[in-house]
Amino acid sequence: MAVPLETLTPDPDNARAHDERNIQVIMESLSKYGQQTPLVVRGGVILKGNATYQAAKRLGWPEIAAIPFDRQAELVRGYKLVDNRSAELATWAIDVLKDELQKLTAEGQDIGKLGWTDAELAALEDAVPEKLESDATLLNSLGFIAGDPKTKIERGQTTQLGKHLLICADPIKEVPSWLKFLKEGDLFCPFPGPYILQTHAANKARLILVQPDPFIAGYIVDRFNETDGRNLEP
Amino acid sequence: MKLTAGTWNPDEPFVYFLAAPLSFIETAAPHHASCLIAVNELMRDDWRDHLDRLIDSGAKILVDSGAFSIAASHARKHEIPLEEAFKMPLESLDGFPELMSRYKEVIDYCQDDVWGTVEVDLGGEKQKRRTRTLFEDKGGHPIPVFHPVGDSSAYLDELLNTYDRICVGNLVSASRYARKRILQTILERRRGTPCRWIHLLGMTPSEVLCAFPFESCDSSAWLNTVRWSGYIEKSCLRSVGPLPKNFQYQLGDRESWNLGVQMGAIGASFLERNLRQYRKAVPYV
């Protein structure tokens, strides 16, 4: 139920404090994802969602979704505390959290706006994994020898690697060299790194790799050959 | 203009320095020999041997004072905010006298053989000037550090007009949005100054560095291969995606862990090479 913001009153006895960072994160969330959970109100006073109300007000929202508290008045105080406390008692499943953040990062989303500071994200990176399900079979298949790549690639050369295409050309100055290969659904990858064909992206789409440096192009081919295209999650 | 000490060449292309503990650096060196070593990593007795080996192998070494690490560990131990630790009198930070003594030894020993030495960037502008002058009076030529969050723009101008190169520190404390504005501002203010090189401390090469052509940076993100996130491949320095789990090291297997570190170093080396290629293709005007 949409309620005009001006008809609502923040709870004068709210036991939860919301600092600026908290409000900013909620503002980001409301702006990006919308309001997915309604406020709970009784007689116009907000029992649940006081910070959401503040954030919505600062965003200039005229109204907000709210539902009435449908229990007896004597249950109000207890409800307000247990609602906050029950959320507070939850903990993060670190492995899953890291995995989700990793996926968001890979999708190019700014995880800095989800409520973690850079320092907190860095601390999370250093956290000891609770489980690491890898037998390193693919890592062990890579040849880590410093020096020239085994595969010699020349400028202007086009190499088919499975369904993918590697073009050794300047992505900016030699556009005709790769543009003709690009089809709908392909992923255009200029200046790709050496493990590009081992990423999940390479499973999902055909990659058009345009690498001006024959040295890096040679390494891309070497890595592809070493892993024999085995870039699927086991 | 004041010249900072070291083997650096102002005409060399972009450099990515691997920041990490010494043991990681030594494993990575055959694949990527540009590294940032903090003095707190050189507190052991055989520090000269480690440095000599790396220098003899032709590694580019940027020596960091380790002051940030000392302040951070003091803050953790005494449960005070990091910002508070940064503002404290230097002498009252745990381990500071020992660190400074070793920092001075390192400068005396090899400041001309390493790529550069970062100044002790603790305290406000006055404190940093005082500390730097102290070292300069004794023959040290460290690279000054500008902290965008805290230092004034006048201080930035002073450094850009006085030194041949500077570092920019603590960018992580700025929001991602603010960071881009800061980087652009620094580049604009640098125009027409004698400063030839700006190093971004604690910054990972990303597509941001395609837009803002700073000369070098360092970070420990290359070690993601042996961290939770694993290796994330990039195209045009933008993340394309992670690799499957079996590219990660096997927990408890030292050999596998070493391979993971090497993979990170190779990735870093190609990241640097790709940014150099990009800058060649899209020169900054």
Coordinates of C-alpha atoms in Angstrom, one line a residue:
Chain A
M1 CA 0.0 0.0 0.0
A2 CA 1.5 3.3 -1.0
V3 CA 1.4 5.9 1.7
P4 CA 2.4 9.6 1.4
L5 CA 5.7 10.2 3.3
E6 CA 4.3 13.3 4.9
T7 CA 1.7 11.2 6.7
L8 CA 4.3 9.1 8.5
T9 CA 6.3 9.8 11.7
P10 CA 9.6 8.3 12.6
D11 CA 9.5 6.2 15.8
P12 CA 10.6 8.5 18.7
D13 CA 11.6 5.4 20.7
N14 CA 13.6 3.7 17.9
A15 CA 16.4 1.8 19.6
R16 CA 18.4 1.5 16.4
A17 CA 20.8 4.3 15.3
H18 CA 21.4 4.9 11.6
D19 CA 24.6 6.7 10.6
E20 CA 25.2 8.5 7.4
R21 CA 26.9 5.5 5.8
N22 CA 23.8 3.4 6.6
I23 CA 21.5 5.9 5.0
Q24 CA 23.7 6.3 2.0
V25 CA 23.7 2.5 1.4
I26 CA 19.9 2.4 1.7
M27 CA 19.6 5.3 -0.7
E28 CA 21.7 3.5 -3.2
S29 CA 19.6 0.4 -2.8
L30 CA 16.3 2.2 -3.1
S31 CA 17.5 4.0 -6.2
K32 CA 18.9 0.9 -7.9
Y33 CA 16.6 -1.9 -6.7
G34 CA 13.5 0.0 -5.6
Q35 CA 11.6 -0.7 -2.3
Q36 CA 11.2 -4.5 -2.0
T37 CA 10.1 -4.6 1.6
P38 CA 7.3 -2.5 3.0
L39 CA 7.5 -0.4 6.1
V40 CA 5.4 -1.5 9.1
V41 CA 3.4 1.3 10.7
R42 CA 0.9 1.8 13.4
G43 CA -1.1 5.0 13.7
G44 CA 1.3 6.7 11.3
V45 CA 4.3 5.8 13.4
I46 CA 7.0 3.7 11.7
L47 CA 7.7 0.5 13.7
K48 CA 9.9 -1.1 11.0
G49 CA 11.9 0.8 8.3
N50 CA 12.8 4.1 10.0
A51 CA 16.1 4.2 8.0
T52 CA 14.3 3.4 4.8
Y53 CA 11.9 6.2 5.5
Q54 CA 14.8 8.6 6.0
A55 CA 16.5 7.5 2.8
A56 CA 13.3 7.7 0.8
K57 CA 12.7 11.2 2.2
R58 CA 16.2 12.3 1.1
L59 CA 15.6 10.9 -2.3
G60 CA 12.5 13.0 -2.6
W61 CA 10.0 10.1 -2.8
P62 CA 6.5 11.4 -2.4
E63 CA 5.2 8.1 -1.1
I64 CA 6.4 4.7 0.2
A65 CA 5.0 1.2 0.5
A66 CA 3.8 0.4 4.1
I67 CA 1.6 -2.2 5.8
P68 CA -0.2 -1.8 9.1
F69 CA 0.9 -3.6 12.2
D70 CA -2.1 -5.9 12.8
R71 CA -1.5 -7.1 16.3
Q72 CA -2.4 -5.7 19.7
A73 CA -0.8 -2.5 20.9
E74 CA 1.0 -4.1 23.8
L75 CA 3.0 -6.2 21.3
V76 CA 4.5 -3.1 19.6
R77 CA 7.6 -2.6 21.8
G78 CA 8.5 -6.3 21.6
Y79 CA 8.0 -6.5 17.9
K80 CA 10.3 -3.5 17.2
L81 CA 13.1 -5.1 19.1
V82 CA 12.8 -8.6 17.9
D83 CA 12.6 -7.5 14.3
N84 CA 15.9 -5.7 14.6
R85 CA 17.5 -8.3 16.8
S86 CA 16.6 -11.3 14.6
A87 CA 18.3 -9.7 11.6
E88 CA 21.3 -8.9 13.8
L89 CA 21.7 -12.5 14.8
A90 CA 22.2 -13.7 11.2
T91 CA 25.8 -14.2 10.1
W92 CA 27.5 -14.2 6.7
A93 CA 28.3 -17.5 5.0
I94 CA 31.7 -16.2 4.0
D95 CA 32.4 -18.5 1.1
V96 CA 29.0 -17.8 -0.5
L97 CA 29.4 -14.1 0.1
K98 CA 32.8 -14.1 -1.6
D99 CA 31.4 -16.1 -4.5
E100 CA 28.5 -13.7 -5.0
L101 CA 30.8 -10.6 -4.7
Q102 CA 33.1 -12.3 -7.2
K103 CA 30.3 -12.8 -9.7
L104 CA 29.1 -9.3 -9.3
T105 CA 32.7 -8.0 -9.9
A106 CA 33.0 -10.2 -12.9
E107 CA 29.8 -8.7 -14.3
G108 CA 31.3 -5.3 -14.0
Q109 CA 29.0 -4.2 -11.1
D110 CA 30.3 -1.7 -8.6
I111 CA 30.4 -3.7 -5.4
G112 CA 31.5 -0.6 -3.5
K113 CA 27.9 0.5 -3.4
L114 CA 26.6 -2.6 -1.6
G115 CA 27.6 -1.4 1.9
W116 CA 31.1 -2.7 2.2
T117 CA 34.0 -0.2 2.3
D118 CA 37.2 -1.0 0.3
A119 CA 39.0 -1.8 3.5
E120 CA 36.2 -4.3 4.5
L121 CA 36.4 -5.9 1.1
A122 CA 40.1 -6.2 1.3
A123 CA 39.8 -7.8 4.8
L124 CA 37.3 -10.2 3.2
E125 CA 39.8 -11.1 0.5
D126 CA 42.3 -12.0 3.1
A127 CA 39.9 -14.1 5.1
V128 CA 40.9 -17.8 5.2
P129 CA 38.5 -19.7 2.9
E130 CA 36.4 -22.2 4.8
K131 CA 36.7 -24.6 1.9
L132 CA 38.5 -24.5 -1.3
E133 CA 37.2 -27.0 -3.7
S134 CA 40.0 -27.3 -6.1
D135 CA 42.4 -30.2 -6.9
A136 CA 44.3 -27.7 -9.0
T137 CA 44.2 -30.0 -12.1
L138 CA 43.9 -27.1 -14.5
L139 CA 46.4 -25.0 -12.6
N140 CA 48.9 -27.9 -12.8
S141 CA 48.4 -28.2 -16.6
L142 CA 49.8 -24.7 -17.2
G143 CA 53.4 -24.3 -18.2
F144 CA 55.0 -21.6 -16.1
I145 CA 58.2 -21.0 -17.9
A146 CA 59.4 -17.4 -18.2
G147 CA 60.3 -16.6 -21.7
D148 CA 58.9 -16.5 -25.2
P149 CA 55.6 -18.3 -26.0
K150 CA 55.9 -21.7 -27.7
T151 CA 53.5 -20.5 -30.4
K152 CA 54.8 -17.9 -32.8
I153 CA 52.1 -15.5 -33.9
E154 CA 52.6 -12.7 -36.5
R155 CA 50.9 -9.4 -36.8
G156 CA 47.9 -9.7 -39.1
Q157 CA 47.5 -13.5 -38.3
T158 CA 44.0 -14.9 -37.5
T159 CA 43.9 -18.0 -35.4
Q160 CA 40.9 -20.2 -34.7
L161 CA 40.8 -21.5 -31.1
G162 CA 37.8 -23.8 -30.7
K163 CA 34.8 -21.6 -31.4
H164 CA 36.9 -18.4 -30.6
L165 CA 38.9 -16.2 -32.9
L166 CA 42.2 -14.5 -32.1
I167 CA 43.3 -11.7 -34.4
C168 CA 46.7 -10.2 -34.0
A169 CA 46.0 -6.6 -34.8
D170 CA 45.6 -3.2 -33.3
P171 CA 42.0 -3.0 -32.0
I172 CA 41.9 0.8 -32.5
K173 CA 43.9 1.4 -35.7
E174 CA 43.1 -1.8 -37.6
V175 CA 39.3 -2.1 -37.1
P176 CA 38.6 -3.7 -40.5
S177 CA 40.8 -6.6 -39.5
W178 CA 38.4 -7.8 -36.8
L179 CA 35.1 -6.0 -37.5
K180 CA 34.2 -8.5 -40.3
F181 CA 34.3 -11.4 -37.9
L182 CA 32.1 -9.9 -35.2
K183 CA 28.6 -11.4 -35.2
E184 CA 25.6 -10.9 -32.9
G185 CA 26.2 -12.6 -29.6
D186 CA 30.0 -12.5 -29.9
L187 CA 32.0 -11.0 -27.1
F188 CA 34.5 -8.4 -28.4
C189 CA 37.7 -8.5 -26.3
P190 CA 40.4 -6.0 -27.2
F191 CA 43.8 -6.3 -25.5
P192 CA 42.9 -9.6 -23.8
G193 CA 45.0 -11.2 -21.1
P194 CA 46.7 -14.6 -21.4
Y195 CA 44.0 -16.7 -19.6
I196 CA 41.0 -15.2 -21.4
L197 CA 39.9 -18.5 -23.0
Q198 CA 39.9 -20.1 -19.6
T199 CA 37.2 -17.8 -18.2
H200 CA 33.5 -18.6 -17.8
A201 CA 32.9 -15.9 -20.4
A202 CA 34.5 -18.2 -23.0
N203 CA 32.0 -20.9 -22.3
K204 CA 29.1 -18.6 -22.7
A205 CA 29.9 -16.8 -26.0
R206 CA 32.3 -16.8 -28.9
L207 CA 35.1 -14.4 -28.1
I208 CA 36.7 -12.2 -30.7
L209 CA 40.1 -11.6 -29.3
V210 CA 42.0 -8.7 -30.8
Q211 CA 45.6 -8.5 -29.4
P212 CA 48.2 -6.3 -31.1
D213 CA 51.1 -7.9 -29.3
P214 CA 52.3 -11.2 -30.9
F215 CA 53.9 -12.1 -27.6
I216 CA 50.7 -12.0 -25.7
A217 CA 48.8 -13.6 -28.6
G218 CA 51.2 -16.5 -28.5
Y219 CA 50.6 -17.0 -24.8
I220 CA 46.9 -17.0 -25.3
V221 CA 47.3 -19.9 -27.8
D222 CA 49.8 -21.7 -25.5
R223 CA 47.3 -21.5 -22.6
F224 CA 44.5 -22.7 -24.7
N225 CA 46.6 -25.7 -25.9
E226 CA 47.8 -26.5 -22.4
T227 CA 44.3 -26.7 -21.0
D228 CA 43.0 -28.4 -24.1
G229 CA 40.0 -26.2 -24.0
R230 CA 39.1 -27.7 -20.5
N231 CA 37.7 -24.5 -19.1
L232 CA 34.4 -25.9 -17.8
E233 CA 33.7 -26.0 -14.1
P234 CA 34.3 -29.6 -13.0
Chain B
M1 CA 63.9 20.9 -9.1
K2 CA 64.8 18.2 -6.6
L3 CA 65.8 14.8 -8.0
T4 CA 64.7 11.6 -6.3
A5 CA 67.2 8.8 -6.0
G6 CA 67.0 5.5 -8.0
T7 CA 67.5 3.7 -11.3
W8 CA 64.2 4.9 -12.8
N9 CA 64.0 6.1 -16.4
P10 CA 61.4 8.9 -17.0
D11 CA 60.9 7.6 -20.5
E12 CA 60.1 4.0 -19.7
P13 CA 56.5 2.9 -20.2
F14 CA 53.9 2.1 -17.5
V15 CA 55.1 -0.1 -14.7
Y16 CA 53.0 -2.3 -12.4
F17 CA 54.8 -3.0 -9.1
L18 CA 53.8 -6.2 -7.3
A19 CA 53.2 -5.4 -3.6
A20 CA 53.5 -8.4 -1.4
P21 CA 55.6 -10.0 1.4
L22 CA 59.2 -10.8 0.4
S23 CA 58.6 -14.5 -0.1
F24 CA 55.9 -13.9 -2.6
I25 CA 58.0 -11.4 -4.4
E26 CA 60.9 -13.9 -4.7
T27 CA 58.6 -16.5 -6.2
A28 CA 57.1 -14.0 -8.6
A29 CA 60.4 -12.4 -9.7
P30 CA 61.2 -14.7 -12.6
H31 CA 57.9 -13.8 -14.2
H32 CA 57.5 -10.1 -13.2
A33 CA 60.4 -8.4 -11.7
S34 CA 58.9 -5.0 -10.6
C35 CA 58.0 -5.1 -7.0
L36 CA 57.2 -2.9 -4.0
I37 CA 58.9 -4.0 -0.8
A38 CA 58.0 -2.3 2.5
V39 CA 60.8 -1.8 5.0
N40 CA 58.8 -3.8 7.6
E41 CA 59.5 -6.8 5.3
L42 CA 63.2 -6.1 5.7
M43 CA 63.5 -6.3 9.5
R44 CA 65.3 -9.6 9.5
D45 CA 69.1 -9.8 9.7
D46 CA 69.6 -11.0 6.2
W47 CA 67.7 -8.2 4.5
R48 CA 70.7 -7.1 2.5
D49 CA 71.0 -10.6 0.9
H50 CA 67.4 -10.6 -0.2
L51 CA 67.7 -7.1 -1.7
D52 CA 71.0 -7.8 -3.3
R53 CA 69.6 -10.9 -5.0
L54 CA 66.7 -9.0 -6.4
I55 CA 68.8 -6.1 -7.5
D56 CA 71.4 -8.3 -9.2
S57 CA 68.6 -10.1 -11.1
G58 CA 67.6 -6.7 -12.6
A59 CA 64.4 -6.3 -10.6
K60 CA 62.8 -2.8 -10.4
I61 CA 62.4 -2.3 -6.6
L62 CA 60.3 0.4 -5.1
V63 CA 61.0 0.6 -1.4
D64 CA 58.1 1.7 0.7
S65 CA 58.7 3.1 4.2
G66 CA 56.3 0.7 5.8
A67 CA 54.9 3.6 7.8
F68 CA 51.3 2.7 6.7
S69 CA 51.7 -0.8 8.0
I70 CA 53.1 0.4 11.4
A71 CA 50.2 2.8 11.8
A72 CA 47.7 0.1 10.8
S73 CA 49.0 -2.4 13.2
H74 CA 49.2 0.2 16.0
A75 CA 45.5 1.0 15.4
R76 CA 44.5 -2.7 15.5
K77 CA 46.5 -3.4 18.6
H78 CA 45.1 -0.4 20.5
E79 CA 41.7 -0.6 19.0
I80 CA 41.7 3.0 17.7
P81 CA 40.6 4.3 14.3
L82 CA 43.3 4.2 11.6
E83 CA 42.9 7.9 11.0
E84 CA 43.7 8.5 14.6
A85 CA 46.9 6.4 14.4
F86 CA 48.0 8.5 11.3
K87 CA 47.7 11.7 13.3
M88 CA 49.6 10.5 16.3
P89 CA 53.2 11.7 17.1
L90 CA 55.3 9.3 15.1
E91 CA 57.5 8.3 18.0
S92 CA 54.5 7.0 19.9
L93 CA 53.6 4.4 17.3
D94 CA 54.6 0.9 18.3
G95 CA 57.7 -0.2 16.4
F96 CA 58.3 3.2 14.8
P97 CA 61.8 3.9 16.0
E98 CA 63.0 0.4 14.8
L99 CA 61.3 0.9 11.5
M100 CA 62.9 4.3 11.0
S101 CA 66.3 3.0 11.9
R102 CA 66.0 0.2 9.3
Y103 CA 64.5 2.7 6.7
K104 CA 67.6 4.9 7.1
E105 CA 69.9 1.9 6.7
V106 CA 68.1 0.8 3.6
I107 CA 68.4 4.3 2.1
D108 CA 72.1 4.4 2.9
Y109 CA 72.6 1.0 1.5
C110 CA 70.8 1.0 -1.8
Q111 CA 68.8 4.1 -2.6
D112 CA 70.8 4.5 -5.9
D113 CA 70.4 0.8 -6.8
V114 CA 66.7 0.4 -6.4
W115 CA 64.1 2.1 -8.6
G116 CA 63.0 4.5 -5.9
T117 CA 62.3 4.9 -2.2
V118 CA 59.0 6.2 -0.9
E119 CA 59.1 8.8 1.9
V120 CA 57.8 8.3 5.4
D121 CA 54.3 9.5 4.7
L122 CA 52.9 9.9 8.2
G123 CA 51.5 13.0 9.8
G124 CA 50.2 16.1 8.1
E125 CA 51.9 18.3 5.5
K126 CA 54.2 19.9 8.1
Q127 CA 55.2 16.6 9.6
K128 CA 55.9 15.1 6.2
R129 CA 58.0 18.1 5.1
R130 CA 60.0 17.9 8.4
T131 CA 60.6 14.2 8.1
R132 CA 61.6 14.5 4.4
T133 CA 64.0 17.4 5.1
L134 CA 65.6 15.3 7.8
F135 CA 66.4 12.6 5.3
E136 CA 67.4 15.0 2.6
D137 CA 69.8 16.7 4.9
K138 CA 71.5 13.4 5.4
G139 CA 71.8 12.5 1.7
G140 CA 68.5 10.7 1.3
H141 CA 66.3 11.5 -1.7
P142 CA 62.9 9.8 -1.2
I143 CA 59.9 10.2 -3.4
P144 CA 57.3 12.5 -1.6
V145 CA 53.7 11.3 -1.1
F146 CA 50.6 13.4 -1.7
H147 CA 47.5 12.2 0.2
P148 CA 44.4 13.5 -1.7
V149 CA 42.3 12.8 1.4
G150 CA 43.9 15.1 3.9
D151 CA 46.5 17.1 2.1
S152 CA 45.8 20.5 0.5
S153 CA 45.9 21.2 -3.2
A154 CA 48.6 23.8 -2.5
Y155 CA 50.7 21.0 -1.1
L156 CA 50.1 19.0 -4.3
D157 CA 51.3 22.0 -6.4
E158 CA 54.3 22.4 -4.1
L159 CA 55.3 18.7 -4.7
L160 CA 54.6 18.8 -8.4
N161 CA 56.7 22.0 -8.8
T162 CA 59.6 20.8 -6.6
Y163 CA 60.2 17.1 -7.4
D164 CA 60.9 15.0 -10.5
R165 CA 58.4 12.4 -9.3
I166 CA 55.8 12.0 -6.6
C167 CA 53.6 9.2 -5.2
V168 CA 49.8 9.5 -4.5
G169 CA 48.8 7.6 -1.5
N170 CA 45.7 6.4 0.4
L171 CA 43.4 6.5 -2.7
V172 CA 41.5 3.6 -1.3
S173 CA 39.9 5.8 1.4
A174 CA 38.2 7.9 -1.4
S175 CA 35.0 6.6 -2.9
R176 CA 35.2 5.2 -6.4
Y177 CA 33.5 8.2 -7.8
A178 CA 35.7 10.6 -5.9
R179 CA 38.8 8.7 -6.9
K180 CA 38.2 9.4 -10.6
R181 CA 37.8 13.1 -9.9
I182 CA 40.9 13.1 -7.8
L183 CA 43.0 11.4 -10.5
Q184 CA 41.8 13.8 -13.1
T185 CA 42.5 16.8 -10.9
I186 CA 46.1 15.6 -10.2
L187 CA 46.7 15.1 -14.0
E188 CA 45.4 18.6 -14.7
R189 CA 47.5 20.3 -12.0
R190 CA 50.5 18.4 -13.1
R191 CA 50.5 20.0 -16.6
G192 CA 53.4 22.4 -17.0
T193 CA 55.2 21.3 -13.9
P194 CA 58.6 19.5 -13.9
C195 CA 57.1 16.4 -12.4
R196 CA 57.8 13.5 -14.8
W197 CA 56.4 10.5 -13.0
I198 CA 53.4 9.9 -10.7
H199 CA 53.1 6.6 -8.9
L200 CA 49.7 5.5 -7.5
L201 CA 50.3 3.7 -4.2
G202 CA 47.9 0.7 -3.6
M203 CA 46.1 1.0 -6.9
T204 CA 45.4 -2.0 -9.2
P205 CA 45.7 -1.4 -12.9
S206 CA 42.2 -1.3 -14.3
E207 CA 40.4 0.4 -17.2
V208 CA 40.6 3.6 -15.1
L209 CA 44.3 3.7 -16.0
C210 CA 43.4 3.6 -19.7
A211 CA 41.6 7.0 -19.1
F212 CA 44.1 8.4 -16.6
P213 CA 47.7 7.8 -17.9
F214 CA 49.6 7.7 -14.6
E215 CA 53.1 6.2 -15.0
S216 CA 53.0 3.4 -12.4
C217 CA 51.0 1.8 -9.6
D218 CA 51.3 -1.0 -7.2
S219 CA 48.9 -3.4 -5.5
S220 CA 48.6 -6.8 -4.0
A221 CA 45.6 -7.8 -6.2
W222 CA 47.9 -9.9 -8.4
L223 CA 47.8 -12.4 -5.5
N224 CA 44.1 -13.0 -5.9
T225 CA 45.3 -16.3 -7.5
V226 CA 45.9 -17.6 -4.0
R227 CA 43.1 -15.7 -2.3
W228 CA 39.4 -16.3 -2.3
S229 CA 38.6 -14.6 -5.5
G230 CA 41.0 -16.5 -7.7
Y231 CA 42.4 -15.1 -11.0
I232 CA 40.1 -12.7 -12.8
E233 CA 41.1 -12.2 -16.4
K234 CA 40.8 -8.8 -18.1
S235 CA 40.3 -7.4 -21.6
C236 CA 41.4 -3.8 -22.1
L237 CA 42.0 -3.9 -18.3
R238 CA 38.4 -4.5 -17.6
S239 CA 37.3 -7.6 -15.8
V240 CA 36.0 -10.4 -18.1
G241 CA 35.5 -13.0 -15.5
P242 CA 37.0 -15.5 -13.2
L243 CA 38.6 -18.9 -14.0
P244 CA 37.1 -22.2 -12.9
K245 CA 37.9 -23.4 -9.4
N246 CA 40.5 -25.9 -10.6
F247 CA 42.8 -23.1 -11.7
Q248 CA 43.0 -22.3 -7.9
Y249 CA 45.7 -23.9 -5.8
Q250 CA 45.1 -27.0 -3.8
L251 CA 44.7 -26.1 -0.2
G252 CA 47.7 -27.4 1.9
D253 CA 49.8 -28.2 -1.2
R254 CA 52.8 -25.9 -1.2
E255 CA 53.8 -26.7 -4.8
S256 CA 50.3 -25.9 -6.0
W257 CA 50.4 -22.7 -4.0
N258 CA 53.7 -21.7 -5.6
L259 CA 52.1 -22.2 -9.1
G260 CA 49.2 -20.0 -8.0
V261 CA 51.6 -17.2 -7.1
Q262 CA 53.5 -17.6 -10.4
M263 CA 50.2 -17.5 -12.3
G264 CA 49.4 -14.2 -10.6
A265 CA 52.8 -12.8 -11.5
I266 CA 52.4 -13.8 -15.1
G267 CA 48.9 -12.3 -15.2
A268 CA 50.4 -9.1 -13.7
S269 CA 53.1 -9.0 -16.3
F270 CA 50.6 -9.3 -19.1
L271 CA 48.4 -6.7 -17.5
E272 CA 51.3 -4.3 -17.6
R273 CA 52.1 -5.3 -21.1
N274 CA 48.5 -4.8 -22.3
L275 CA 48.3 -1.4 -20.7
R276 CA 51.5 -0.4 -22.5
Q277 CA 50.0 -1.7 -25.8
Y278 CA 46.8 0.3 -25.1
R279 CA 48.7 3.5 -24.4
K280 CA 50.7 3.0 -27.6
A281 CA 47.4 2.7 -29.5
V282 CA 45.7 5.5 -27.7
P283 CA 48.3 8.1 -26.8
Y284 CA 47.3 10.7 -24.2
V285 CA 47.4 14.2 -25.4

